[in-house]
PDB file of C-alpha atoms and ligand atoms in Angstrom:
ATOM      1  CA  MET A1351       0.000   0.000   0.000  1.00 74.00           C
ATOM      2  CA  SER A1352       1.228   3.472  -0.780  1.00 92.00           C
ATOM      3  CA  VAL A1353       2.091   5.834   2.049  1.00 97.00           C
ATOM      4  CA  LEU A1354       1.545   8.866  -0.148  1.00 98.00           C
ATOM      5  CA  ALA A1355      -0.673   9.164  -3.216  1.00 98.00           C
ATOM      6  CA  ILE A1356      -0.688  12.426  -5.167  1.00 98.00           C
ATOM      7  CA  ARG A1357      -3.593  12.810  -7.554  1.00 98.00           C
ATOM      8  CA  SER A1358      -3.872  15.519 -10.224  1.00 98.00           C
ATOM      9  CA  LEU A1359      -2.072  18.083  -8.093  1.00 98.00           C
ATOM     10  CA  SER A1360      -1.924  21.599  -9.551  1.00 98.00           C
ATOM     11  CA  LYS A1361      -0.679  25.026  -8.479  1.00 98.00           C
ATOM     12  CA  THR A1362      -0.543  28.216 -10.518  1.00 98.00           C
ATOM     13  CA  PHE A1363       1.350  31.397  -9.630  1.00 97.00           C
ATOM     14  CA  GLY A1364       0.000  34.284 -11.677  1.00 93.00           C
ATOM     15  CA  GLY A1365       0.190  32.854 -15.187  1.00 90.00           C
ATOM     16  CA  VAL A1366       2.787  30.194 -14.328  1.00 96.00           C
ATOM     17  CA  ARG A1367       1.568  26.607 -14.017  1.00 97.00           C
ATOM     18  CA  ALA A1368       4.195  25.643 -11.475  1.00 98.00           C
ATOM     19  CA  VAL A1369       2.671  22.183 -10.891  1.00 98.00           C
ATOM     20  CA  ASN A1370       0.330  20.902 -13.562  1.00 98.00           C
ATOM     21  CA  ASP A1371      -1.843  17.829 -13.022  1.00 98.00           C
ATOM     22  CA  VAL A1372       0.858  15.782 -11.282  1.00 98.00           C
ATOM     23  CA  SER A1373       0.113  12.272  -9.977  1.00 98.00           C
ATOM     24  CA  PHE A1374       2.448   9.771  -8.339  1.00 98.00           C
ATOM     25  CA  GLU A1375       2.665   7.420  -5.360  1.00 98.00           C
ATOM     26  CA  ILE A1376       5.282   6.463  -2.780  1.00 98.00           C
ATOM     27  CA  ALA A1377       5.275   2.965  -1.340  1.00 97.00           C
ATOM     28  CA  GLN A1378       6.062   2.087   2.262  1.00 95.00           C
ATOM     29  CA  GLY A1379       9.831   2.228   2.747  1.00 96.00           C
ATOM     30  CA  GLU A1380      10.526   3.574  -0.737  1.00 97.00           C
ATOM     31  CA  PHE A1381      13.411   5.983  -1.425  1.00 98.00           C
ATOM     32  CA  LEU A1382      12.001   8.134  -4.219  1.00 98.00           C
ATOM     33  CA  ALA A1383      13.943  10.869  -6.031  1.00 98.00           C
ATOM     34  CA  MET A1384      12.160  13.754  -7.753  1.00 97.00           C
ATOM     35  CA  ILE A1385      14.358  15.350 -10.378  1.00 96.00           C
ATOM     36  CA  GLY A1386      13.931  18.045 -13.002  1.00 95.00           C
ATOM     37  CA  PRO A1387      15.550  21.286 -14.177  1.00 93.00           C
ATOM     38  CA  ASN A1388      15.350  24.469 -12.105  1.00 92.00           C
ATOM     39  CA  GLY A1389      11.827  25.828 -12.114  1.00 94.00           C
ATOM     40  CA  ALA A1390      10.304  22.408 -12.903  1.00 96.00           C
ATOM     41  CA  GLY A1391       7.970  22.624  -9.897  1.00 97.00           C
ATOM     42  CA  LYS A1392       9.759  20.362  -7.422  1.00 97.00           C
ATOM     43  CA  SER A1393       9.761  22.722  -4.439  1.00 96.00           C
ATOM     44  CA  THR A1394       6.172  23.722  -5.154  1.00 97.00           C
ATOM     45  CA  CYS A1395       5.231  20.034  -4.959  1.00 97.00           C
ATOM     46  CA  PHE A1396       7.111  19.609  -1.678  1.00 96.00           C
ATOM     47  CA  ASN A1397       5.520  22.711  -0.191  1.00 95.00           C
ATOM     48  CA  MET A1398       2.010  21.494  -1.013  1.00 97.00           C
ATOM     49  CA  ILE A1399       2.722  18.106   0.563  1.00 97.00           C
ATOM     50  CA  ASN A1400       4.173  19.663   3.736  1.00 94.00           C
ATOM     51  CA  GLY A1401       1.388  22.218   4.076  1.00 95.00           C
ATOM     52  CA  GLN A1402       3.315  25.421   3.360  1.00 93.00           C
ATOM     53  CA  LEU A1403       1.298  25.947   0.188  1.00 96.00           C
ATOM     54  CA  GLU A1404      -2.345  25.182  -0.522  1.00 96.00           C
ATOM     55  CA  PRO A1405      -2.960  23.348  -3.817  1.00 97.00           C
ATOM     56  CA  ASP A1406      -5.316  24.874  -6.391  1.00 98.00           C
ATOM     57  CA  SER A1407      -6.682  21.397  -7.009  1.00 97.00           C
ATOM     58  CA  GLY A1408      -5.863  17.743  -6.545  1.00 98.00           C
ATOM     59  CA  GLU A1409      -5.509  15.287  -3.695  1.00 97.00           C
ATOM     60  CA  ILE A1410      -2.643  14.468  -1.355  1.00 98.00           C
ATOM     61  CA  LEU A1411      -3.509  11.181   0.316  1.00 98.00           C
ATOM     62  CA  PHE A1412      -1.232  10.371   3.241  1.00 97.00           C
ATOM     63  CA  ALA A1413      -1.917   6.968   4.791  1.00 91.00           C
ATOM     64  CA  GLY A1414      -5.274   7.129   3.018  1.00 89.00           C
ATOM     65  CA  ARG A1415      -6.312  10.558   4.322  1.00 94.00           C
ATOM     66  CA  ASP A1416      -6.481  13.705   2.156  1.00 96.00           C
ATOM     67  CA  ILE A1417      -4.096  16.192   3.781  1.00 97.00           C
ATOM     68  CA  ALA A1418      -4.264  18.811   1.019  1.00 95.00           C
ATOM     69  CA  GLY A1419      -4.647  22.249   2.578  1.00 92.00           C
ATOM     70  CA  LEU A1420      -4.087  21.165   6.197  1.00 95.00           C
ATOM     71  CA  GLU A1421      -1.843  23.300   8.409  1.00 94.00           C
ATOM     72  CA  ALA A1422       1.868  22.484   8.174  1.00 91.00           C
ATOM     73  CA  ARG A1423       2.015  21.702  11.882  1.00 87.00           C
ATOM     74  CA  GLU A1424      -0.864  19.216  11.615  1.00 91.00           C
ATOM     75  CA  ILE A1425       0.752  17.454   8.660  1.00 94.00           C
ATOM     76  CA  TRP A1426       3.989  17.192  10.632  1.00 89.00           C
ATOM     77  CA  ARG A1427       2.042  15.750  13.588  1.00 88.00           C
ATOM     78  CA  LEU A1428       0.479  13.127  11.306  1.00 93.00           C
ATOM     79  CA  GLY A1429       3.958  11.837  10.483  1.00 93.00           C
ATOM     80  CA  VAL A1430       5.280  13.788   7.499  1.00 94.00           C
ATOM     81  CA  GLY A1431       8.766  14.901   8.519  1.00 91.00           C
ATOM     82  CA  ARG A1432      11.023  17.424   6.858  1.00 84.00           C
ATOM     83  CA  THR A1433      14.730  17.859   7.083  1.00 77.00           C
ATOM     84  CA  PHE A1434      17.183  20.532   6.282  1.00 57.00           C
ATOM     85  CA  GLN A1435      15.085  23.632   6.618  1.00 52.00           C
ATOM     86  CA  VAL A1436      17.124  26.739   7.248  1.00 45.00           C
ATOM     87  CA  ALA A1437      17.696  27.387  10.958  1.00 49.00           C
ATOM     88  CA  ALA A1438      16.083  24.131  12.051  1.00 55.00           C
ATOM     89  CA  THR A1439      18.524  24.005  14.949  1.00 62.00           C
ATOM     90  CA  PHE A1440      18.860  26.635  17.612  1.00 72.00           C
ATOM     91  CA  GLY A1441      22.408  27.856  17.773  1.00 75.00           C
ATOM     92  CA  SER A1442      22.341  28.893  21.407  1.00 82.00           C
ATOM     93  CA  MET A1443      21.376  25.388  22.514  1.00 87.00           C
ATOM     94  CA  THR A1444      23.725  22.440  22.623  1.00 91.00           C
ATOM     95  CA  VAL A1445      23.447  19.680  20.068  1.00 93.00           C
ATOM     96  CA  ILE A1446      21.800  17.288  22.514  1.00 93.00           C
ATOM     97  CA  GLU A1447      19.339  19.922  23.758  1.00 90.00           C
ATOM     98  CA  ASN A1448      18.142  20.393  20.184  1.00 90.00           C
ATOM     99  CA  VAL A1449      17.445  16.671  19.863  1.00 91.00           C
ATOM    100  CA  GLN A1450      15.861  16.519  23.338  1.00 89.00           C
ATOM    101  CA  MET A1451      13.580  19.388  22.354  1.00 86.00           C
ATOM    102  CA  ALA A1452      12.407  17.420  19.308  1.00 87.00           C
ATOM    103  CA  LEU A1453      11.758  14.333  21.449  1.00 89.00           C
ATOM    104  CA  ILE A1454       9.884  16.389  24.040  1.00 85.00           C
ATOM    105  CA  SER A1455       7.750  17.934  21.296  1.00 83.00           C
ATOM    106  CA  HIS A1456       7.066  14.522  19.757  1.00 83.00           C
ATOM    107  CA  ALA A1457       5.907  13.206  23.127  1.00 82.00           C
ATOM    108  CA  HIS A1458       3.486  16.181  23.307  1.00 76.00           C
ATOM    109  CA  GLU A1459       5.248  17.397  26.425  1.00 69.00           C
ATOM    110  CA  ILE A1460       5.774  21.061  27.131  1.00 66.00           C
ATOM    111  CA  TYR A1461       9.299  22.180  26.501  1.00 63.00           C
ATOM    112  CA  HIS A1462      11.156  24.050  29.217  1.00 66.00           C
ATOM    113  CA  PHE A1463      14.899  24.451  29.083  1.00 62.00           C
ATOM    114  CA  TRP A1464      15.137  22.881  32.530  1.00 64.00           C
ATOM    115  CA  ARG A1465      13.497  19.703  31.312  1.00 64.00           C
ATOM    116  CA  ALA A1466      16.241  19.296  28.731  1.00 62.00           C
ATOM    117  CA  SER A1467      18.940  20.242  31.180  1.00 64.00           C
ATOM    118  CA  ALA A1468      17.385  17.854  33.706  1.00 68.00           C
ATOM    119  CA  GLY A1469      17.988  15.057  31.257  1.00 79.00           C
ATOM    120  CA  LEU A1470      14.526  14.297  29.841  1.00 83.00           C
ATOM    121  CA  HIS A1471      14.904  11.859  26.909  1.00 90.00           C
ATOM    122  CA  ARG A1472      18.666  12.172  27.264  1.00 93.00           C
ATOM    123  CA  ASP A1473      19.471   8.522  26.516  1.00 94.00           C
ATOM    124  CA  ARG A1474      17.260   8.455  23.456  1.00 95.00           C
ATOM    125  CA  ALA A1475      18.794  11.735  22.237  1.00 96.00           C
ATOM    126  CA  LEU A1476      22.295  10.303  22.659  1.00 96.00           C
ATOM    127  CA  ASP A1477      21.237   7.180  20.792  1.00 96.00           C
ATOM    128  CA  LEU A1478      19.941   9.272  17.864  1.00 97.00           C
ATOM    129  CA  LEU A1479      23.142  11.320  17.838  1.00 97.00           C
ATOM    130  CA  GLU A1480      25.151   8.101  17.816  1.00 97.00           C
ATOM    131  CA  GLN A1481      23.220   6.916  14.778  1.00 96.00           C
ATOM    132  CA  VAL A1482      24.037  10.075  12.796  1.00 96.00           C
ATOM    133  CA  GLY A1483      27.663  10.016  13.957  1.00 96.00           C
ATOM    134  CA  MET A1484      27.348  13.083  16.208  1.00 96.00           C
ATOM    135  CA  ARG A1485      27.444  11.657  19.726  1.00 97.00           C
ATOM    136  CA  GLU A1486      30.851  13.171  20.447  1.00 97.00           C
ATOM    137  CA  ALA A1487      29.442  16.636  19.727  1.00 96.00           C
ATOM    138  CA  ALA A1488      26.441  16.275  22.102  1.00 95.00           C
ATOM    139  CA  GLY A1489      27.603  18.953  24.534  1.00 94.00           C
ATOM    140  CA  ARG A1490      28.734  21.524  21.989  1.00 94.00           C
ATOM    141  CA  PRO A1491      26.736  24.647  21.140  1.00 92.00           C
ATOM    142  CA  SER A1492      24.969  24.015  17.815  1.00 91.00           C
ATOM    143  CA  ARG A1493      26.275  27.261  16.374  1.00 91.00           C
ATOM    144  CA  GLU A1494      29.837  25.912  16.449  1.00 92.00           C
ATOM    145  CA  LEU A1495      29.060  22.999  14.139  1.00 91.00           C
ATOM    146  CA  ALA A1496      30.352  22.731  10.596  1.00 90.00           C
ATOM    147  CA  TYR A1497      27.722  22.816   7.849  1.00 87.00           C
ATOM    148  CA  GLY A1498      27.735  19.091   7.153  1.00 88.00           C
ATOM    149  CA  ASP A1499      27.439  18.324  10.873  1.00 91.00           C
ATOM    150  CA  VAL A1500      24.402  20.605  11.201  1.00 90.00           C
ATOM    151  CA  LYS A1501      22.723  18.475   8.548  1.00 89.00           C
ATOM    152  CA  ARG A1502      23.426  15.315  10.543  1.00 92.00           C
ATOM    153  CA  VAL A1503      21.906  16.867  13.665  1.00 92.00           C
ATOM    154  CA  GLU A1504      18.890  17.986  11.634  1.00 91.00           C
ATOM    155  CA  LEU A1505      18.477  14.399  10.488  1.00 92.00           C
ATOM    156  CA  ALA A1506      18.495  13.229  14.127  1.00 94.00           C
ATOM    157  CA  ILE A1507      15.867  15.888  14.890  1.00 92.00           C
ATOM    158  CA  ALA A1508      13.674  14.724  12.003  1.00 91.00           C
ATOM    159  CA  LEU A1509      13.963  11.085  13.141  1.00 93.00           C
ATOM    160  CA  ALA A1510      13.023  12.084  16.700  1.00 92.00           C
ATOM    161  CA  ASN A1511       9.541  12.789  15.362  1.00 89.00           C
ATOM    162  CA  GLU A1512       9.266   9.195  14.059  1.00 92.00           C
ATOM    163  CA  PRO A1513       7.895  10.185  10.654  1.00 94.00           C
ATOM    164  CA  ARG A1514       6.374   7.678   8.235  1.00 96.00           C
ATOM    165  CA  LEU A1515       7.408   9.888   5.327  1.00 97.00           C
ATOM    166  CA  LEU A1516      10.417  12.191   5.160  1.00 96.00           C
ATOM    167  CA  LEU A1517      10.533  15.074   2.674  1.00 96.00           C
ATOM    168  CA  MET A1518      13.967  16.360   1.735  1.00 94.00           C
ATOM    169  CA  ASP A1519      14.102  19.211  -0.776  1.00 92.00           C
ATOM    170  CA  GLU A1520      17.743  19.614  -1.858  1.00 90.00           C
ATOM    171  CA  PRO A1521      19.169  18.148   1.354  1.00 89.00           C
ATOM    172  CA  THR A1522      22.726  18.372   0.032  1.00 90.00           C
ATOM    173  CA  ALA A1523      22.604  21.931  -1.344  1.00 87.00           C
ATOM    174  CA  GLY A1524      25.968  23.581  -0.833  1.00 85.00           C
ATOM    175  CA  MET A1525      27.819  20.337  -0.135  1.00 88.00           C
ATOM    176  CA  ALA A1526      30.840  18.896  -1.916  1.00 89.00           C
ATOM    177  CA  PRO A1527      30.228  15.723  -4.001  1.00 89.00           C
ATOM    178  CA  ARG A1528      31.753  13.378  -1.426  1.00 91.00           C
ATOM    179  CA  GLU A1529      29.705  14.914   1.423  1.00 91.00           C
ATOM    180  CA  ARG A1530      26.528  14.628  -0.677  1.00 92.00           C
ATOM    181  CA  ASN A1531      27.113  10.971  -1.238  1.00 94.00           C
ATOM    182  CA  ASP A1532      27.847  10.351   2.453  1.00 94.00           C
ATOM    183  CA  LEU A1533      24.775  12.233   3.700  1.00 94.00           C
ATOM    184  CA  ILE A1534      22.378  10.462   1.329  1.00 96.00           C
ATOM    185  CA  ALA A1535      24.000   7.107   2.163  1.00 96.00           C
ATOM    186  CA  LEU A1536      23.452   7.834   5.869  1.00 96.00           C
ATOM    187  CA  VAL A1537      19.839   8.886   5.326  1.00 96.00           C
ATOM    188  CA  LYS A1538      19.146   5.782   3.293  1.00 97.00           C
ATOM    189  CA  ARG A1539      20.659   3.465   5.884  1.00 96.00           C
ATOM    190  CA  LEU A1540      18.640   5.012   8.722  1.00 95.00           C
ATOM    191  CA  VAL A1541      15.308   5.113   6.886  1.00 95.00           C
ATOM    192  CA  VAL A1542      15.626   1.571   5.547  1.00 94.00           C
ATOM    193  CA  GLU A1543      16.106   0.349   9.140  1.00 92.00           C
ATOM    194  CA  ARG A1544      12.911   2.128  10.135  1.00 94.00           C
ATOM    195  CA  GLY A1545      10.780   1.486   7.055  1.00 95.00           C
ATOM    196  CA  ILE A1546      10.372   5.239   6.494  1.00 97.00           C
ATOM    197  CA  SER A1547       9.465   6.424   2.987  1.00 97.00           C
ATOM    198  CA  VAL A1548      11.506   9.291   1.545  1.00 97.00           C
ATOM    199  CA  LEU A1549      10.847  11.835  -1.198  1.00 98.00           C
ATOM    200  CA  PHE A1550      13.964  13.840  -2.047  1.00 97.00           C
ATOM    201  CA  THR A1551      15.419  16.156  -4.658  1.00 95.00           C
ATOM    202  CA  GLU A1552      19.085  16.091  -5.537  1.00 93.00           C
ATOM    203  CA  HIS A1553      21.082  17.734  -8.305  1.00 90.00           C
ATOM    204  CA  SER A1554      23.806  15.115  -8.499  1.00 90.00           C
ATOM    205  CA  MET A1555      22.674  12.439 -10.940  1.00 91.00           C
ATOM    206  CA  ASP A1556      25.389  10.150  -9.605  1.00 91.00           C
ATOM    207  CA  VAL A1557      23.788  10.319  -6.159  1.00 94.00           C
ATOM    208  CA  VAL A1558      20.269   9.920  -7.544  1.00 95.00           C
ATOM    209  CA  PHE A1559      21.164   6.889  -9.657  1.00 95.00           C
ATOM    210  CA  ALA A1560      23.171   5.332  -6.829  1.00 95.00           C
ATOM    211  CA  PHE A1561      20.534   5.572  -4.085  1.00 97.00           C
ATOM    212  CA  ALA A1562      16.996   6.088  -5.433  1.00 97.00           C
ATOM    213  CA  ASP A1563      14.689   3.077  -5.586  1.00 97.00           C
ATOM    214  CA  ARG A1564      12.623   4.946  -8.156  1.00 98.00           C
ATOM    215  CA  ILE A1565      12.859   8.313  -9.907  1.00 98.00           C
ATOM    216  CA  ILE A1566      10.141  10.708 -11.039  1.00 98.00           C
ATOM    217  CA  VAL A1567      10.926  13.555 -13.424  1.00 97.00           C
ATOM    218  CA  LEU A1568       9.214  16.933 -13.578  1.00 97.00           C
ATOM    219  CA  ALA A1569       9.582  19.425 -16.412  1.00 96.00           C
ATOM    220  CA  ARG A1570       7.675  22.711 -16.567  1.00 95.00           C
ATOM    221  CA  GLY A1571       5.234  21.539 -13.936  1.00 97.00           C
ATOM    222  CA  ARG A1572       4.426  18.222 -15.573  1.00 98.00           C
ATOM    223  CA  LEU A1573       5.440  14.722 -14.604  1.00 98.00           C
ATOM    224  CA  ILE A1574       7.198  13.336 -17.687  1.00 97.00           C
ATOM    225  CA  ALA A1575       8.680  10.072 -16.396  1.00 97.00           C
ATOM    226  CA  ASP A1576       8.367   7.620 -13.491  1.00 97.00           C
ATOM    227  CA  GLY A1577      10.597   4.561 -13.236  1.00 97.00           C
ATOM    228  CA  ASP A1578      13.805   2.932 -12.045  1.00 96.00           C
ATOM    229  CA  ALA A1579      17.282   4.331 -12.705  1.00 94.00           C
ATOM    230  CA  ALA A1580      17.814   2.349 -15.903  1.00 94.00           C
ATOM    231  CA  SER A1581      14.529   3.420 -17.464  1.00 95.00           C
ATOM    232  CA  ILE A1582      15.082   7.093 -16.549  1.00 95.00           C
ATOM    233  CA  ARG A1583      18.638   7.037 -17.884  1.00 92.00           C
ATOM    234  CA  ASP A1584      17.373   5.683 -21.200  1.00 92.00           C
ATOM    235  CA  ASN A1585      14.290   7.890 -21.424  1.00 94.00           C
ATOM    236  CA  ALA A1586      14.527  10.078 -24.534  1.00 93.00           C
ATOM    237  CA  GLN A1587      12.185  12.767 -23.194  1.00 93.00           C
ATOM    238  CA  VAL A1588      14.178  13.034 -19.968  1.00 93.00           C
ATOM    239  CA  ARG A1589      17.474  13.385 -21.852  1.00 91.00           C
ATOM    240  CA  GLU A1590      15.897  15.991 -24.074  1.00 90.00           C
ATOM    241  CA  VAL A1591      14.861  18.035 -21.044  1.00 89.00           C
ATOM    242  CA  TYR A1592      18.306  17.837 -19.466  1.00 82.00           C
ATOM    243  CA  PHE A1593      20.700  17.956 -22.396  1.00 72.00           C
ATOM    244  CA  GLY A1594      18.886  18.206 -25.692  1.00 73.00           C
ATOM    245  CA  THR A1595      18.860  14.928 -27.605  1.00 58.00           C
ATOM    246  CA  GLY A1596      21.876  12.714 -28.072  1.00 55.00           C
ATOM    247  CA  LYS A1597      23.737  13.137 -24.794  1.00 61.00           C
ATOM    248  CA  THR A1598      23.485  10.834 -21.810  1.00 63.00           C
ATOM    249  CA  PHE A1599      23.651  11.073 -18.043  1.00 68.00           C
ATOM    250  CA  ALA A1600      27.091   9.422 -17.931  1.00 60.00           C
ATOM    251  CA  GLY A1601      29.360  11.720 -15.966  1.00 50.00           C
ATOM    252  CA  ALA A1602      26.674  14.389 -15.548  1.00 51.00           C
ATOM    253  CA  ALA A1603      27.929  17.151 -13.266  1.00 45.00           C
ATOM    254  CA  PRO A1604      26.012  17.969 -10.095  1.00 43.00           C
TER     255      PRO A1604
HETATM  256  P1  ADP B2415      12.022  23.822  -8.641  1.00 75.37           P
HETATM  257  O1  ADP B2415      12.003  23.582  -7.174  1.00 75.37           O
HETATM  258  O2  ADP B2415      11.815  22.600  -9.459  1.00 75.37           O
HETATM  259  O3  ADP B2415      13.260  24.569  -9.077  1.00 75.37           O
HETATM  260  P2  ADP B2415       9.810  25.645  -8.093  1.00 75.37           P
HETATM  261  O4  ADP B2415       8.707  24.773  -7.590  1.00 75.37           O
HETATM  262  O5  ADP B2415      10.594  26.409  -7.120  1.00 75.37           O
HETATM  263  O6  ADP B2415      10.777  24.773  -9.023  1.00 75.37           O
HETATM  264  O7  ADP B2415       9.205  26.676  -9.141  1.00 75.37           O
HETATM  265  C1  ADP B2415       8.311  26.281 -10.192  1.00 75.37           C
HETATM  266  C2  ADP B2415       7.834  27.524 -10.940  1.00 75.37           C
HETATM  267  O8  ADP B2415       6.975  28.268 -10.078  1.00 75.37           O
HETATM  268  C3  ADP B2415       8.930  28.484 -11.372  1.00 75.37           C
HETATM  269  O9  ADP B2415       8.559  29.051 -12.595  1.00 75.37           O
HETATM  270  C4  ADP B2415       8.949  29.494 -10.267  1.00 75.37           C
HETATM  271  O10 ADP B2415       9.429  30.746 -10.734  1.00 75.37           O
HETATM  272  C5  ADP B2415       7.481  29.578  -9.897  1.00 75.37           C
HETATM  273  N1  ADP B2415       7.263  29.917  -8.470  1.00 75.37           N
HETATM  274  C6  ADP B2415       7.625  29.145  -7.420  1.00 75.37           C
HETATM  275  N2  ADP B2415       7.240  29.701  -6.257  1.00 75.37           N
HETATM  276  C7  ADP B2415       6.630  30.866  -6.583  1.00 75.37           C
HETATM  277  C8  ADP B2415       6.003  31.910  -5.830  1.00 75.37           C
HETATM  278  N3  ADP B2415       5.920  31.848  -4.498  1.00 75.37           N
HETATM  279  N4  ADP B2415       5.467  32.946  -6.508  1.00 75.37           N
HETATM  280  C9  ADP B2415       5.526  32.994  -7.849  1.00 75.37           C
HETATM  281  N5  ADP B2415       6.083  32.052  -8.610  1.00 75.37           N
HETATM  282  C10 ADP B2415       6.639  30.997  -8.014  1.00 75.37           C
HETATM  283 MG1   MG B2416      13.438  23.835  -5.693  1.00 75.37          MG
END
């Protein structure tokens, strides 16, 4: 059964059909990449699924329930997590306090700084930090972390909410190729263990082809392809959109 089913989703900005009659599904535990040139409508899709934007029309069925137009907070509560939003961590707090805060919020408890400092959910927070390779940094102020380490902590924070579906719009933006590969490898390992479904965008075709279970392609608001890496690589319409005809994805730069 699909965790997410998008049906005929559309959004227009002024005269621009940013997302035009898009339909696709994500299965339980699936690692699904959404690709497409800049302006294809990827972020608009993400923002309708996570509740930041209201669709003009269409359905967004999450675990069988239409969540289109619900408040972002409610969608997050239902189990649609997001990672890598700007300023998701609070710089003045330590790394572990940020994760404890997420665990406290997930448990519907009221956050007070003294609860975190008193050690509420401390073991679970340390365990999550261990899993993203950040346990050693637990006591450091978040603002001191390097960029790639912030992303690992944000992943721990997203997992603290125990999502069924994780949305990651350009999670590796601004990262070097090696770091991109490592972050997506880490995400994939942790979500596979948990059976979490993922929808992500990524500019590096190497990363997409290496990790995605399935790939969907948007171009000018329309879904033009949906399939595994081999079928997308060989799809003439997809190549046309990316390179003009004739060229291939081999060695495509990020
Ligand atoms: P992508 O994430 O694939 O690069 P976007 O979803 O950001 O694409 O944008 C799709 C189209 O919608 C683009 O033409 C973009 O200029 C337009 N667009 C996106 N957001 C807005 C907005 N808030 N207001 C007006 N136009 C927008
Ligand atoms: Mg975008």
